[in-house]
Coordinates of C-alpha atoms in Angstrom, one line a residue:
Chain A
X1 CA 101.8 76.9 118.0
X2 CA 99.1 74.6 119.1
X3 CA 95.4 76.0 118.8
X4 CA 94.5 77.7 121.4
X5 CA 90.4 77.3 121.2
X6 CA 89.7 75.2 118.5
X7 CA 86.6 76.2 116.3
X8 CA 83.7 73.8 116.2
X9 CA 83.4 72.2 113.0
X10 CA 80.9 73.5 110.7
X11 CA 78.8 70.3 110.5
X12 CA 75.9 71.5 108.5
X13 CA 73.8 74.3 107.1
X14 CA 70.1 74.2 106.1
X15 CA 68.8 76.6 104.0
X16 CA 65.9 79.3 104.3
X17 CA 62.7 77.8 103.1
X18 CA 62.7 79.8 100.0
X19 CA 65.3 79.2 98.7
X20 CA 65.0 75.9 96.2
X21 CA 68.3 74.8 94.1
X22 CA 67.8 75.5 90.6
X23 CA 67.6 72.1 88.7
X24 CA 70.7 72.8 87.0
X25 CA 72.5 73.4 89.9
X26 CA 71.8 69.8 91.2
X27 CA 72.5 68.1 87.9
X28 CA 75.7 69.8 87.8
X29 CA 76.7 68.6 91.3
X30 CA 75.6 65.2 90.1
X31 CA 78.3 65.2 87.3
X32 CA 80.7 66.0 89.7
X33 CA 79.9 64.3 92.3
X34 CA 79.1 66.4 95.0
X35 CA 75.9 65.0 96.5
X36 CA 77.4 65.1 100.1
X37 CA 78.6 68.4 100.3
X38 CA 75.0 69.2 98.7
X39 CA 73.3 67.7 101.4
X40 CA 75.2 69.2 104.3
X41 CA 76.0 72.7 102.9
X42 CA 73.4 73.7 100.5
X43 CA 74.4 77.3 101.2
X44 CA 78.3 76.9 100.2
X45 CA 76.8 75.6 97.2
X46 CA 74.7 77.9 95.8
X47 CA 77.8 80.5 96.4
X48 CA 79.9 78.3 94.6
X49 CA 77.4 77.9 91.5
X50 CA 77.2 82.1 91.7
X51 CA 80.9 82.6 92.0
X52 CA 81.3 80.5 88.6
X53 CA 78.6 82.1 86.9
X54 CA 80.2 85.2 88.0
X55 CA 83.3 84.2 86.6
X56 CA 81.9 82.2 83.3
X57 CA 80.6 85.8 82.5
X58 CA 83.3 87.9 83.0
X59 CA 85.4 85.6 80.5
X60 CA 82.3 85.4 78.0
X61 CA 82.1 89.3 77.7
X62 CA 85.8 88.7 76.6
X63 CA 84.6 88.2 73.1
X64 CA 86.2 86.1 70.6
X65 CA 90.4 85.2 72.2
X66 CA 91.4 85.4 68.2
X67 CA 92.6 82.5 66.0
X68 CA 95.7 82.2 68.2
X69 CA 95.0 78.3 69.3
X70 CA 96.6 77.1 72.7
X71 CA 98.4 75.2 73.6
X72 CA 100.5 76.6 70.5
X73 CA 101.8 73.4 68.5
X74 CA 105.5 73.4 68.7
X75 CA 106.5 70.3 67.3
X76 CA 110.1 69.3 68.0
X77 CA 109.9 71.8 70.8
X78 CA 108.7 72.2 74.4
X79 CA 106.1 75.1 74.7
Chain P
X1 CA 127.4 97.2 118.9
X2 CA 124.5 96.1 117.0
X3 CA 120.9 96.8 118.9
X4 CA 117.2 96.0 118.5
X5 CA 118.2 92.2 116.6
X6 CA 114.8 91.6 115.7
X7 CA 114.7 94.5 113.5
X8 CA 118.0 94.1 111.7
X9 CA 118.2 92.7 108.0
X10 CA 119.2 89.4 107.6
X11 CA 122.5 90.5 105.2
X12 CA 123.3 92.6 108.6
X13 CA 123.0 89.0 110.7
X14 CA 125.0 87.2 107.9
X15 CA 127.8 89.8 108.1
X16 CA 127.6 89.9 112.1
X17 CA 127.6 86.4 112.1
X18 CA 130.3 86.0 109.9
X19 CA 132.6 88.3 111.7
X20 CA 131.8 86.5 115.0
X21 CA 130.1 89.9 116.3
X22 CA 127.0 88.2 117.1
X23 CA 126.0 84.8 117.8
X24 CA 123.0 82.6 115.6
X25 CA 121.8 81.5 119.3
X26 CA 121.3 84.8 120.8
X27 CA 119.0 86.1 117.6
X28 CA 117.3 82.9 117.3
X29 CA 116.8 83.4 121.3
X30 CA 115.6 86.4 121.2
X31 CA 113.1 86.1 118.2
X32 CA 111.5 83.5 120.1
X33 CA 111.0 84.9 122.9
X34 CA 109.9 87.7 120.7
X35 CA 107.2 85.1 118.5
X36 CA 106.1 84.0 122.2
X37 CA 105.6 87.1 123.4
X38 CA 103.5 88.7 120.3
X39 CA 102.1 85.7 118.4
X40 CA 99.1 85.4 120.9
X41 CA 97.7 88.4 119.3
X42 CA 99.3 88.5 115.6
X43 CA 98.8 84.8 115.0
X44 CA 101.3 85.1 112.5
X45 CA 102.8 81.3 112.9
X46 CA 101.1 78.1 112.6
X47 CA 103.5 76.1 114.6
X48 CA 106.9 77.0 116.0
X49 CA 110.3 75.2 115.9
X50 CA 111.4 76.5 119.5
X51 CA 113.4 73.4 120.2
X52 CA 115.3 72.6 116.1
X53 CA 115.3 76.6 115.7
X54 CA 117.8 76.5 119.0
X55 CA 119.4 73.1 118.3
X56 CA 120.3 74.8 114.5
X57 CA 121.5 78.1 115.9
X58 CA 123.7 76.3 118.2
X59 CA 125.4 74.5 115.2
X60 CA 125.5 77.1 113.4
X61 CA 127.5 79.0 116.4
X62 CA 129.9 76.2 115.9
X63 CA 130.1 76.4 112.5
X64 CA 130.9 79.7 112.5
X65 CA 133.1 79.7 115.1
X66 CA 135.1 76.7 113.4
X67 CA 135.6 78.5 110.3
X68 CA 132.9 76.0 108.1
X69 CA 131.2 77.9 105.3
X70 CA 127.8 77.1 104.7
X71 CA 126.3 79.8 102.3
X72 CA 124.7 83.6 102.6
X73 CA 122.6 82.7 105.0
X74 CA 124.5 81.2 107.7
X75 CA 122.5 81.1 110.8
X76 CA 120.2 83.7 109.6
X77 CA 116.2 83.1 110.7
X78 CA 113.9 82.4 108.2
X79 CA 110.2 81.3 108.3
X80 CA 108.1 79.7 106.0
X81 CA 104.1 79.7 104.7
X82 CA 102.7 76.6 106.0
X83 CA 102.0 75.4 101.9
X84 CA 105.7 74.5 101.9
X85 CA 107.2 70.9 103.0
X86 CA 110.0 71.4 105.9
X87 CA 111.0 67.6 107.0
X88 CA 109.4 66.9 110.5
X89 CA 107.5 69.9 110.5
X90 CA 103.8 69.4 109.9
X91 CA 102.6 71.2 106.7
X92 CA 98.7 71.9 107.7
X93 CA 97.8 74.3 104.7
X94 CA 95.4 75.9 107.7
X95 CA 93.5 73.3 107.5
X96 CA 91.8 70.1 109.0
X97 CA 92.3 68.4 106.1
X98 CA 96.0 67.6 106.7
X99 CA 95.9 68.9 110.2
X100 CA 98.2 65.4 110.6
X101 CA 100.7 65.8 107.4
X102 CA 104.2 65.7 108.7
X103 CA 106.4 65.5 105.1
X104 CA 109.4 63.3 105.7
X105 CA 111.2 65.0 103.1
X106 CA 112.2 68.5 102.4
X107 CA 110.9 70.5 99.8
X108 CA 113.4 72.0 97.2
X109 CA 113.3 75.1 98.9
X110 CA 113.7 74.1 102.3
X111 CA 116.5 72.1 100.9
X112 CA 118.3 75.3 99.6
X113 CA 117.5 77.2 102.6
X114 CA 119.2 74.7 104.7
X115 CA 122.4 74.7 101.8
X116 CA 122.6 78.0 102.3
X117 CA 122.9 78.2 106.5
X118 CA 119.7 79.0 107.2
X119 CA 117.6 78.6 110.4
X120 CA 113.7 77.8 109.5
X121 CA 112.0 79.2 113.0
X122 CA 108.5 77.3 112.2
X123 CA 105.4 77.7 109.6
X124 CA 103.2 80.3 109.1
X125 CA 99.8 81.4 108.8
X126 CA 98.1 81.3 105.2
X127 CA 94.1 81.3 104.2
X128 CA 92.8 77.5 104.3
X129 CA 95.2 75.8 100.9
X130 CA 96.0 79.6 100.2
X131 CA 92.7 80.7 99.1
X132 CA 89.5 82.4 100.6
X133 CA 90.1 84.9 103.0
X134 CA 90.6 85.5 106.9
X135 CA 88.4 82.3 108.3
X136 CA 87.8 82.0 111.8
X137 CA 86.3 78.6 111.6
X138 CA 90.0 76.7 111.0
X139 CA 91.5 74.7 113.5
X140 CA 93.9 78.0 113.8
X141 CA 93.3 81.8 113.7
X142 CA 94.2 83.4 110.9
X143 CA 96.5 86.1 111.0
X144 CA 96.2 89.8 112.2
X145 CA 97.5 93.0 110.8
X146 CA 101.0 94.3 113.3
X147 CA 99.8 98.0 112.3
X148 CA 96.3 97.8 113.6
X149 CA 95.3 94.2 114.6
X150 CA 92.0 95.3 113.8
X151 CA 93.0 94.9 110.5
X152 CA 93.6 92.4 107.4
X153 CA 97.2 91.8 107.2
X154 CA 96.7 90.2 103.6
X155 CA 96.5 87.0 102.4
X156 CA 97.3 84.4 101.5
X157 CA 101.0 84.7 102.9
X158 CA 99.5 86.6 106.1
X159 CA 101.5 85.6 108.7
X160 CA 105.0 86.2 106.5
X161 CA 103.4 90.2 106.1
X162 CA 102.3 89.4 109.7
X163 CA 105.6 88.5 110.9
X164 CA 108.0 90.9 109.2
X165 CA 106.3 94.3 110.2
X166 CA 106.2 93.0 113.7
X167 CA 109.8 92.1 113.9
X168 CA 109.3 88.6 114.8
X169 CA 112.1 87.1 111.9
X170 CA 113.9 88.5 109.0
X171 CA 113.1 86.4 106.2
X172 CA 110.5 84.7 104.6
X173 CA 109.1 82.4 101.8
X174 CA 105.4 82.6 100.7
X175 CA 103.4 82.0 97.7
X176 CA 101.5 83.2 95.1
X177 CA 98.8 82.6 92.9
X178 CA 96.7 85.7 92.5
X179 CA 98.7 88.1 94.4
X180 CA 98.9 86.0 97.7
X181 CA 102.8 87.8 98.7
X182 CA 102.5 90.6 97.3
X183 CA 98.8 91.7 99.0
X184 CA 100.4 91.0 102.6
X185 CA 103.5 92.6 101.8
X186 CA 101.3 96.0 100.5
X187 CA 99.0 95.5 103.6
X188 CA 102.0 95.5 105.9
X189 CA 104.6 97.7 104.7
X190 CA 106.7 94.9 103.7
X191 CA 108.7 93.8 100.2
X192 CA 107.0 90.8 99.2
X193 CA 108.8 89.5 95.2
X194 CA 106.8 87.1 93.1
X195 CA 109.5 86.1 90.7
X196 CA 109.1 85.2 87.2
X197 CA 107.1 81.7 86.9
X198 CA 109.9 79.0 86.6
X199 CA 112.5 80.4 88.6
X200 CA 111.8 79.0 92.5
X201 CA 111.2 75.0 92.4
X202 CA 107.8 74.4 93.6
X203 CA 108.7 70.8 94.7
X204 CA 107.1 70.0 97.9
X205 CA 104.9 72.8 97.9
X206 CA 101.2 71.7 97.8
X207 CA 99.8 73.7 95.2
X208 CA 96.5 75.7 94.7
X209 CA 97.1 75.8 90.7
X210 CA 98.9 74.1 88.1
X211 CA 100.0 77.1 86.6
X212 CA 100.0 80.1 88.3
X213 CA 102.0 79.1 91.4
X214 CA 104.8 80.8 92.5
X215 CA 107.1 80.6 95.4
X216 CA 109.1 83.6 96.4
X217 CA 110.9 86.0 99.2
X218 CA 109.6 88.1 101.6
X219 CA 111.6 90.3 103.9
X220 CA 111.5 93.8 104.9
X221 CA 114.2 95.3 102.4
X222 CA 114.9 94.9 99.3
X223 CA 118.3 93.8 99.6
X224 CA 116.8 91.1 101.7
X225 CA 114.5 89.6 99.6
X226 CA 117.4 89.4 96.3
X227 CA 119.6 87.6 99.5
X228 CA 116.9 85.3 100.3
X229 CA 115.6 84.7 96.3
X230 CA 119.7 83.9 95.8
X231 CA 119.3 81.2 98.0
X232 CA 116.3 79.9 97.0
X233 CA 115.9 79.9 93.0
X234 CA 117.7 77.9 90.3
X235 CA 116.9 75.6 88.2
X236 CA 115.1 71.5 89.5
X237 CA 114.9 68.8 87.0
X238 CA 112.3 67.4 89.3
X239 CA 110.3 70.3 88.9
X240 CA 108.4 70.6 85.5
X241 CA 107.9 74.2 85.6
X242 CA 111.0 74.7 86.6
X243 CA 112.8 76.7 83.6
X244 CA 116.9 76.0 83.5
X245 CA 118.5 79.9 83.7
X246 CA 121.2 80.6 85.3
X247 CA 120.5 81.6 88.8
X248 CA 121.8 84.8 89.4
X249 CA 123.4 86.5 92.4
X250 CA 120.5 88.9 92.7
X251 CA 122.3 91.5 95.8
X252 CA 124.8 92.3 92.9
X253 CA 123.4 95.8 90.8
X254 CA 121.3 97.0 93.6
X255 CA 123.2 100.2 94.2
X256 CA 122.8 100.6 90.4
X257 CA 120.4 103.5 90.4
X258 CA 117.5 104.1 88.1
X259 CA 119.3 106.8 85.7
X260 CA 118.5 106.6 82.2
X261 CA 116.3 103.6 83.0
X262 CA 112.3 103.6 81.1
X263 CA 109.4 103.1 83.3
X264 CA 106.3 102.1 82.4
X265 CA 103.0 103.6 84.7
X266 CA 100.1 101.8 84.3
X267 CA 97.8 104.1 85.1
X268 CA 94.4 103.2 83.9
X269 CA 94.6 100.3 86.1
X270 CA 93.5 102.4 88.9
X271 CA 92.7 105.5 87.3
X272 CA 90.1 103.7 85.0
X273 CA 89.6 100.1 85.8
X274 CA 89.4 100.1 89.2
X275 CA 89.4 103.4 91.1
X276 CA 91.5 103.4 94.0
X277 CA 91.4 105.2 96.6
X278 CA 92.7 108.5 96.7
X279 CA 95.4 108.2 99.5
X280 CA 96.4 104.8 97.1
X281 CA 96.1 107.1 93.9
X282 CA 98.5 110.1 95.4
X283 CA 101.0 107.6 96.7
X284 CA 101.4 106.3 93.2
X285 CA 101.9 110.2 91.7
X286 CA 104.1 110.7 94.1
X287 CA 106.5 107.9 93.3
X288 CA 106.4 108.3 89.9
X289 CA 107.6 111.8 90.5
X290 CA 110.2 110.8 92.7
X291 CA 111.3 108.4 90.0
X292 CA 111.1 110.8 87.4
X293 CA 113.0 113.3 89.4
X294 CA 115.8 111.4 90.2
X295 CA 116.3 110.2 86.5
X296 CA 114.1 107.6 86.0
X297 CA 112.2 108.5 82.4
X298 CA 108.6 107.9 83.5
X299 CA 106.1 107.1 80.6
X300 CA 102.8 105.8 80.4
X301 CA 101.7 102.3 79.3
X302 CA 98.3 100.9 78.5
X303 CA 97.6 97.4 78.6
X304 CA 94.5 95.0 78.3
X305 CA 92.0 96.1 81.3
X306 CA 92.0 94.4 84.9
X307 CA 88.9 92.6 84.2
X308 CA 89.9 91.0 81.5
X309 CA 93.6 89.7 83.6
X310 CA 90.7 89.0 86.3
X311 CA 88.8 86.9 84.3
X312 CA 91.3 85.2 82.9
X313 CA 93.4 84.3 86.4
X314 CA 89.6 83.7 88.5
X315 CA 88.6 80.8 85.7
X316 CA 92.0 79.3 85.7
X317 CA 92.5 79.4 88.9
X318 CA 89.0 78.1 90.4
X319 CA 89.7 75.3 87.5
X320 CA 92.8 74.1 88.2
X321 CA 92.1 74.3 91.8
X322 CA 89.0 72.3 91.8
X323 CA 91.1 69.5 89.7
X324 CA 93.4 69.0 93.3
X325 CA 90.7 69.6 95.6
X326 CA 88.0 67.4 94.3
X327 CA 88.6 64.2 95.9
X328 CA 88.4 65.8 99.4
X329 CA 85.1 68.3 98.6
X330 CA 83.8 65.2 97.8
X331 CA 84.5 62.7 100.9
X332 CA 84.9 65.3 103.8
X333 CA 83.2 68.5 102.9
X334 CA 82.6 69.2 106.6
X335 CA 86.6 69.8 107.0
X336 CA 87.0 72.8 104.7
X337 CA 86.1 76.1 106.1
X338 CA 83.0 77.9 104.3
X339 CA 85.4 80.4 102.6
X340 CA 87.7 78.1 101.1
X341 CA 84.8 75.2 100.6
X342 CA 82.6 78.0 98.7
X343 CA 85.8 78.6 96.7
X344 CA 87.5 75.6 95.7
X345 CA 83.7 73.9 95.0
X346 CA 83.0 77.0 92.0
X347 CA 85.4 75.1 89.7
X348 CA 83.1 72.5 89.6
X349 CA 80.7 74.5 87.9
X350 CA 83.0 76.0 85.1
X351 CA 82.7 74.8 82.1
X352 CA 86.0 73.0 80.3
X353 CA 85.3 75.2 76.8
X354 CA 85.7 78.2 79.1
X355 CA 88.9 77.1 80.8
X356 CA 90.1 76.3 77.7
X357 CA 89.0 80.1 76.3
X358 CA 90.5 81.4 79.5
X359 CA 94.0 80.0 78.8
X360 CA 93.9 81.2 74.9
X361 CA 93.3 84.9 76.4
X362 CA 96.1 84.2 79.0
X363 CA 98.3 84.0 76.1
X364 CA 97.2 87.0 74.4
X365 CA 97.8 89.0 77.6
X366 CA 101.9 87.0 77.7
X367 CA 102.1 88.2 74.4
X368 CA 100.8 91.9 75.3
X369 CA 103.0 92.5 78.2
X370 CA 106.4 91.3 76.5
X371 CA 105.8 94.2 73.9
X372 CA 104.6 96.4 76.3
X373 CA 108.2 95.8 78.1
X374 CA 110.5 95.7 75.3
X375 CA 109.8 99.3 75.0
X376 CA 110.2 100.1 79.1
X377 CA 112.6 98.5 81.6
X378 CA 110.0 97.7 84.2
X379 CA 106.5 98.5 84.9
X380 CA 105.0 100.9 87.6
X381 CA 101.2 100.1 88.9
X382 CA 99.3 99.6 91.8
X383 CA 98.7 96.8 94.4
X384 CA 96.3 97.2 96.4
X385 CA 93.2 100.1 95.6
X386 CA 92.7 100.4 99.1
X387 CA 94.1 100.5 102.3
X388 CA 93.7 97.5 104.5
X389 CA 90.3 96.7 105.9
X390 CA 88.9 95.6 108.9
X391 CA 89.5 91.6 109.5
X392 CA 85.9 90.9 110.6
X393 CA 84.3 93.0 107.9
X394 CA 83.5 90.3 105.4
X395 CA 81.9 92.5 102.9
X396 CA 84.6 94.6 102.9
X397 CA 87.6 91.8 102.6
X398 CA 85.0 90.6 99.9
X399 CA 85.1 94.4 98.1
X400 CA 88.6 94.7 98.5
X401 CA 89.8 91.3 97.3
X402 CA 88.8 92.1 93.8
X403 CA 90.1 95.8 94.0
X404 CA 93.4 95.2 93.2
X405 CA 96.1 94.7 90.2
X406 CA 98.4 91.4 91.0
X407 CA 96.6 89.0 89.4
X408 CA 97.8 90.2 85.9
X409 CA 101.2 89.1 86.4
X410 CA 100.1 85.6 87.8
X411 CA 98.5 85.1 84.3
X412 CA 101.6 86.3 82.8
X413 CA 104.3 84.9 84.6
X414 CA 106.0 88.0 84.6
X415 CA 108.6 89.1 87.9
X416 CA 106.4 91.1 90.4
X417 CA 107.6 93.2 93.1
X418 CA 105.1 94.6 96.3
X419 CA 106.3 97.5 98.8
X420 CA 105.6 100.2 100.6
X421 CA 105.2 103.5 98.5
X422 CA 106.6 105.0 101.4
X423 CA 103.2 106.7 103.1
X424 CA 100.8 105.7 105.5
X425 CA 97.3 106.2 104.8
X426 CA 95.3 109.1 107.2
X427 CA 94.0 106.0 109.4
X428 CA 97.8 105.1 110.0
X429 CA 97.9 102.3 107.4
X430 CA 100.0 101.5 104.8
X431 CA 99.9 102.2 101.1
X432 CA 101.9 100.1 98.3
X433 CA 102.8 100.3 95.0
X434 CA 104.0 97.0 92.7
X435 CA 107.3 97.1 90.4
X436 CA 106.9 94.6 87.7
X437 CA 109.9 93.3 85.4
X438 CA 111.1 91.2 82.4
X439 CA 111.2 87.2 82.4
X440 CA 114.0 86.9 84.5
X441 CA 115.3 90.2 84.7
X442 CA 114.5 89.9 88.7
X443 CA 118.1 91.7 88.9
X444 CA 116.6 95.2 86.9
X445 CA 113.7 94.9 89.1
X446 CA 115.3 94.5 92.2
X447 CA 117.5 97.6 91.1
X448 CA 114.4 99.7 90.8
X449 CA 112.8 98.9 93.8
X450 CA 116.2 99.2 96.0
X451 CA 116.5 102.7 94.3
X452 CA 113.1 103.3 95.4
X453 CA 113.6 102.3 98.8
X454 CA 116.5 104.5 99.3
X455 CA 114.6 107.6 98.2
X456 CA 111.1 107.1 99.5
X457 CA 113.1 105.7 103.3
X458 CA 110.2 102.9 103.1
X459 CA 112.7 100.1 105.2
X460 CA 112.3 102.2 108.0
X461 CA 108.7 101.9 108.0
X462 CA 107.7 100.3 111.4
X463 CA 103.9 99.9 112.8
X464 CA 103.9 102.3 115.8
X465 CA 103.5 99.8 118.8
X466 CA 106.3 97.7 117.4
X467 CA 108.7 100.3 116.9
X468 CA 110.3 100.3 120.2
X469 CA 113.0 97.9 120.9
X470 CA 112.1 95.1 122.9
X471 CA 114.5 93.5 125.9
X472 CA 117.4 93.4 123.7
X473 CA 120.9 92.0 124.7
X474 CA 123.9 93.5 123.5

């Protein structure tokens, strides 16, 4: 079914005044290489950078996964 | 005399069909007239087949009438989440991104569908590549809820949960990664089978992970959804995940009965870990009881904790999906949506020890759950904590999202299974429950929930403004 009103592209977001991105925030979207959506939706990147420090937390407090290593070695066999 | 067609099973339509009491063009008519009637409010499709959905029923009126056997599902309607490659139909993912994409080729399970005599009516609503939420900032609305269209009819297979409880088709194939059939089939009263990693090709199917994908039915019986996962699993060399097992004839052992059969209730999931809400919680004791009562041994099971499956499924997903996404956060940011765009960008920032970590847990959970199950024949837990919320209430679909226990057998790859526990909640809603099963044992779970079914009446369960028949011809 065809859209009936299509929603205007989000073009851009600026952000409040301030709020700065952490250094380490930038440098990480230099290593991968996300300078443009940096530049056009600061916002959506901050939230990104929480939601992964959200998650890199929740499997820290995990502990210790035991000496179990993955991917098992199988040789001769398919995992 | 067979009445209301659009709310009759699809083995009912096989068997009328086959017997010549009922024509493949006068269903496939009247669904669409149906889809055209109710889709401007339930948004359930992306784009609609009107013209090869007729052309197809008219053949298979021939067929039939010429005596040529196709398969199970001859003539039958079926529609499928817009993730999946149909040949000529665009495959949009909800998205600008591939708002042109029009796959040439089938995908292996549009290619079994067709095999097997089936009718594919046109794509359906998902969240933007399957993830996010409910976005209202896609080039198409997402998907609304047939027993309150206030509400969230799940996601990410919405318009298949969408579709079903509003009688629009019979059948339907969606996927799953965290949960994404089974929270639309728990949000609308609706049997929704994630089956055991390996078992449904996922050729032509653009993926959100690399390994926790799944393909799988949807219908509105349980008997249905064995029908349709007949049709649609076996074994593709093309396929890597794809596991060689015998495909089995899954309608067979439904009558079977839970007698003498062990059932695991995971209870702490939402007694402890998450507390659900109460409606959700009584629902849960009340199947058990039923279960137990009619001679099912009902015993409790305690596994590792939802936060730690959580953890483990949110860093492997958000990993894996940033891998396939990448390229296009990087060129065309603007075409994402902000859910999906906030999403699919957070793998960027995990680090690869952790993924790594993540998938050494993930197979400390596998091992958990297989001895968990040797002792019990399936597993009884919740779905969803809640009943559905609002569609505009962000914080709430936020809330809710993470108040649930799917994503545990995504990590795990073992056979899920999502329907109604047979209640509405006081607001008129309904409330699920999840049957989980051994690696490929989709027959023993399918037998439990069938039993289910038939004691708790939950494939009767119709949202109120739907429930009356339509214009129907007989």
């Amino acid at each position: 079914m065809p859209p009936t009103a299509e929603p205007e592209r989000n073009t851009g977001q600026s952000l409040p005044a301030n709020i700065v991105i952490p250094d380490s925030v930038v440098s990480l979207v230099e290593l991968a290489r996300l300078d443009r959506a940096l530049a056009s939706f600061p916002a959506d990147v901050l939230v990104a950078a929480r939601i992964a420090a959200e998650m890199t937390t929740a499997i820290r407090r995990l502990g210790n996964p035991g000496r179990t290593p993955w991917p098992p070695m199988r040789p001769g066999r398919l995992p | 005399m067979i009445d209301e067609l659009h709310w009759c099973s699809a083995a009912d339509l096989a068997k009328a069909f086959a017997e010549q009491r009922l024509s493949p063009v006068d269903v496939v008519g009247h669904l669409l007239e149906r889809i055209d009637q109710l889709d401007p409010v339930l948004n359930a499709f992306v784009s609609v087949d009107h013209e090869g959905a007729l052309e197809g029923a008219k053949r298979a009126h021939l067929e039939i009438r010429s005596g040529a056997k196709r398969g199970a599902l001859q003539g039958v309607p079926v529609a499928i989440k817009d993730v999946i490659d149909v040949a000529g139909m665009r495959t949009t993912c909800h998205s600008r991104i591939l708002i042109d994409n029009t796959p040439e080729t089938d995908s292996e399970i549009a290619r079994r569908l067709r095999e097997a005599g089936a009718i594919i009516l046109g794509k359906l609503s998902t969240h933007e590549f399957a993830t996010g939420g409910p976005s209202f900032d896609l080039p198409f609305p997402p998907a609304r809820n047939p027993w309150n269209a206030d509400h969230h009819p799940g996601g990410s297979s919405s318009g298949a949960g969408a579709g079903l409880a509003a009688g629009l088709f019979p059948l339907a194939v969606g996927t799953d990664s965290g949960g994404s059939i089974r929270h639309p089939a728990s949000a609308c009263a609706v049997v929704g089978l994630k089956p055991t990693y390996g078992r449904v090709s996922l050729r032509g199917v653009f993926p959100l992970t690399y390994s926790l994908d799944h393909a799988g039915p949807m219908a509105r019986t349980v008997g249905d959804c064995a029908l349709l996962l007949s049709a649609i699993a076996g074994h593709d060399p093309e396929d890597p995940a794809s596991v060689d097992v015998p495909a089995d004839n899954f309608s067979t052992g439904l009558a079977g009965g839970i007698e003498g059969l062990r059932i695991g209730f995971v209870r702490h999931f939402h007694e402890v870990d998450k507390i659900a809400h109460p409606e959700v919680a009584g629902a849960l004791e009340s199947a058990a009881a039923l279960l137990a009562a009619n001679g099912a041994q009902v015993v409790n099971v305690t596994l590792s904790s939802l936060e730690a499956y959580s953890a483990v499924n949110s860093v492997i997903l958000r990993s894996e999906a940033w891998s396939i996404h990448s390229p296009w956060l990087r060129a065309r940011p603007a075409d994402y949506g902000e859910l999906a765009r906030q999403r699919l960008m957070s793998g960027a920032f995990v680090a690869v020890g952790d993924y790594v970590v993540a998938q050494r847990f993930r197979h400390g959970l596998i091992r958990e759950l297989e001895q968990a199950l040797c002792d019990v024949d399936v597993l009884l837990v919740a779905s969803s904590m809640d009943p559905p919320c609002r569609i505009d209430d962000i914080n709430e679909i936020s809330r809710t999202y993470r108040r649930e226990a799917r994503e545990p057998f995504n990590v795990t790859g073992h056979p899920a299974l999502a329907m109604p526990a047979g209640a509405v909640s006081s607001s008129g809603l309904p409330l699920s429950l999840q049957f989980v099963g051994r690696y490929f044992d989709e027959c023993t779970l399918l037998r439990v929930a069938a039993a289910f079914e038939r004691l708790a009446s939950t494939s009767v369960m119709r949202p109120p403004i739907y429930s009356r028949s339509a214009s129907v011809p007989r």
